[in-house]
C-alpha cells in the first residue's frame, strides 16, 4: 500500500499475453484489488513483483486471510521461525524474498482492460473469460538454473490443501473470538465451512455463523454441528442435518451479499445468496431416546476370537 507501506502477499492468476504483458485477475473485495483501485483512481500504476519458487511459509502467508492493515511480511517471518531475508527489486519500489527462484517486476496499468481467462479454478469449473487489468513486465531476474515452481490448479489436492490450511486457521481465530465455545472448523468444499462447537444456549450457533460470514467474503454456506459430530466425515455431518434440522427454524438466508466472482452460480461481480444451517441438537431431542450405540464396556467384553475361527 503506497500510503502505509504495508506489503500485501497474495496468489493471483496470470495469463501470458505477450513477451512483456500478463493479464491478471484480482478478486473484488480482496486486498490487492483494493490497493490497485486506490491508485487507479489517481491515474497511477501499481508496482508489483511476482515471486516464483519461494519458502513454503511464503505460500501459507500469501493464502492467509487477515486485516487490511496487517504487516504480512512480519507474520511470514513468524511462520518461518526467523526473519525472511528480503532484497530490493531492480526496476520497481518493492522487496522480494532473496531466495526466490524467479522474479517478474512490473506495473499493473490503470484504465487498461483486456480479455483474460477462462481458467480452471478451485471451484471445479473453468471460469468465464472477462475484461481484467494488464501487468506490464519491466524486468525478470532469476537464480542460476532456476526451478519453476507451479501449482496444479482446479480441484487438484495440491491446490485445495495449500489454500485450506491458512483459511481454517483464520476462520477458527475469528469465529472463536466471537464464540469461545467453537472448537474446530473444516473447509468442506468450495465456499463451504463446517463448524464444531460446544453449544451452551440457543442462538449461539447463529452467532458463530454470522462471525464466519464476516471472516471471509468467499464463504457462501456455513454449517454448525455439535462436538459429537465428526466434521471430517461428511456422511456424519449429513446425518446431523437430516436428524437435527427443520428448515424454517434452523436455516437462514442472507440474500444478495458479496461473494466470490469465481462462483459459477453467482451474479455479476460475485453477488450471491448465503445460507447458514444450524445442525446442532435442539431441546426437542431430549424427548426421545439418546443416540443408539453399544456401550463401550460391552464392546470391550466382546472377543472376536470367541466367534470367528482362526481358519476363517
Tab-separated table of N, CA and C in Angstrom, residues 2 4 19 60 63 84 100 119 140 146 148 152 184 199-200 202 217 239-240 268 274 280 282:
chain	number	residue	atom	x	y	z
A	2	UNK	N	0.734	2.155	-0.980
A	2	UNK	CA	1.618	3.322	-1.073
A	2	UNK	C	1.457	4.302	0.081
A	4	UNK	N	0.564	3.387	3.414
A	4	UNK	CA	1.005	2.820	4.692
A	4	UNK	C	2.349	2.115	4.600
A	19	UNK	N	5.282	-10.864	-24.830
A	19	UNK	CA	6.592	-11.048	-24.200
A	19	UNK	C	6.746	-10.241	-22.916
A	60	UNK	N	1.983	-20.161	2.487
A	60	UNK	CA	0.963	-20.181	3.531
A	60	UNK	C	0.491	-18.767	3.849
A	63	UNK	N	-1.758	-17.030	1.221
A	63	UNK	CA	-3.124	-17.540	1.148
A	63	UNK	C	-3.935	-17.233	2.400
A	84	UNK	N	12.625	-13.443	7.261
A	84	UNK	CA	12.879	-13.841	5.884
A	84	UNK	C	13.761	-12.785	5.216
A	100	UNK	N	14.043	-16.398	-3.740
A	100	UNK	CA	13.125	-16.714	-4.833
A	100	UNK	C	13.889	-17.235	-6.042
A	119	UNK	N	-10.169	-19.966	-16.994
A	119	UNK	CA	-9.156	-20.622	-16.176
A	119	UNK	C	-9.836	-21.651	-15.278
A	140	UNK	N	13.022	-9.222	-15.501
A	140	UNK	CA	12.972	-10.585	-14.982
A	140	UNK	C	14.343	-10.909	-14.391
A	146	UNK	N	17.259	-21.754	-12.600
A	146	UNK	CA	16.121	-21.621	-11.680
A	146	UNK	C	15.111	-22.760	-11.832
A	148	UNK	N	11.224	-23.635	-11.807
A	148	UNK	CA	9.914	-23.003	-11.956
A	148	UNK	C	8.906	-23.825	-11.150
A	152	UNK	N	-0.694	-27.165	-9.527
A	152	UNK	CA	-1.713	-27.749	-10.402
A	152	UNK	C	-3.066	-27.214	-9.949
A	184	UNK	N	-13.612	-26.390	16.543
A	184	UNK	CA	-12.893	-26.772	15.330
A	184	UNK	C	-13.697	-26.319	14.115
A	199	UNK	N	-22.251	-26.261	22.266
A	199	UNK	CA	-23.334	-25.291	22.402
A	199	UNK	C	-23.848	-25.251	23.835
A	200	UNK	N	-23.961	-24.033	24.366
A	200	UNK	CA	-24.437	-23.871	25.740
A	200	UNK	C	-25.760	-23.123	25.831
A	202	UNK	N	-29.325	-21.575	23.176
A	202	UNK	CA	-29.933	-21.448	21.858
A	202	UNK	C	-29.556	-20.090	21.244
A	217	UNK	N	-15.381	-13.053	2.662
A	217	UNK	CA	-16.476	-12.854	1.703
A	217	UNK	C	-16.702	-14.070	0.814
A	239	UNK	N	-25.824	-36.659	8.365
A	239	UNK	CA	-26.726	-37.287	9.337
A	239	UNK	C	-27.229	-36.250	10.339
A	240	UNK	N	-26.346	-35.357	10.771
A	240	UNK	CA	-26.762	-34.304	11.696
A	240	UNK	C	-27.785	-33.383	11.033
A	268	UNK	N	-23.192	-11.283	-11.658
A	268	UNK	CA	-22.001	-10.488	-11.959
A	268	UNK	C	-21.412	-9.843	-10.706
A	274	UNK	N	-26.306	-16.219	0.657
A	274	UNK	CA	-25.558	-17.036	1.610
A	274	UNK	C	-26.527	-17.786	2.522
A	280	UNK	N	-27.191	-28.279	15.006
A	280	UNK	CA	-26.954	-28.718	16.375
A	280	UNK	C	-28.234	-29.331	16.943
A	282	UNK	N	-31.428	-29.887	19.201
A	282	UNK	CA	-32.388	-28.950	19.772
A	282	UNK	C	-33.048	-29.570	21.005
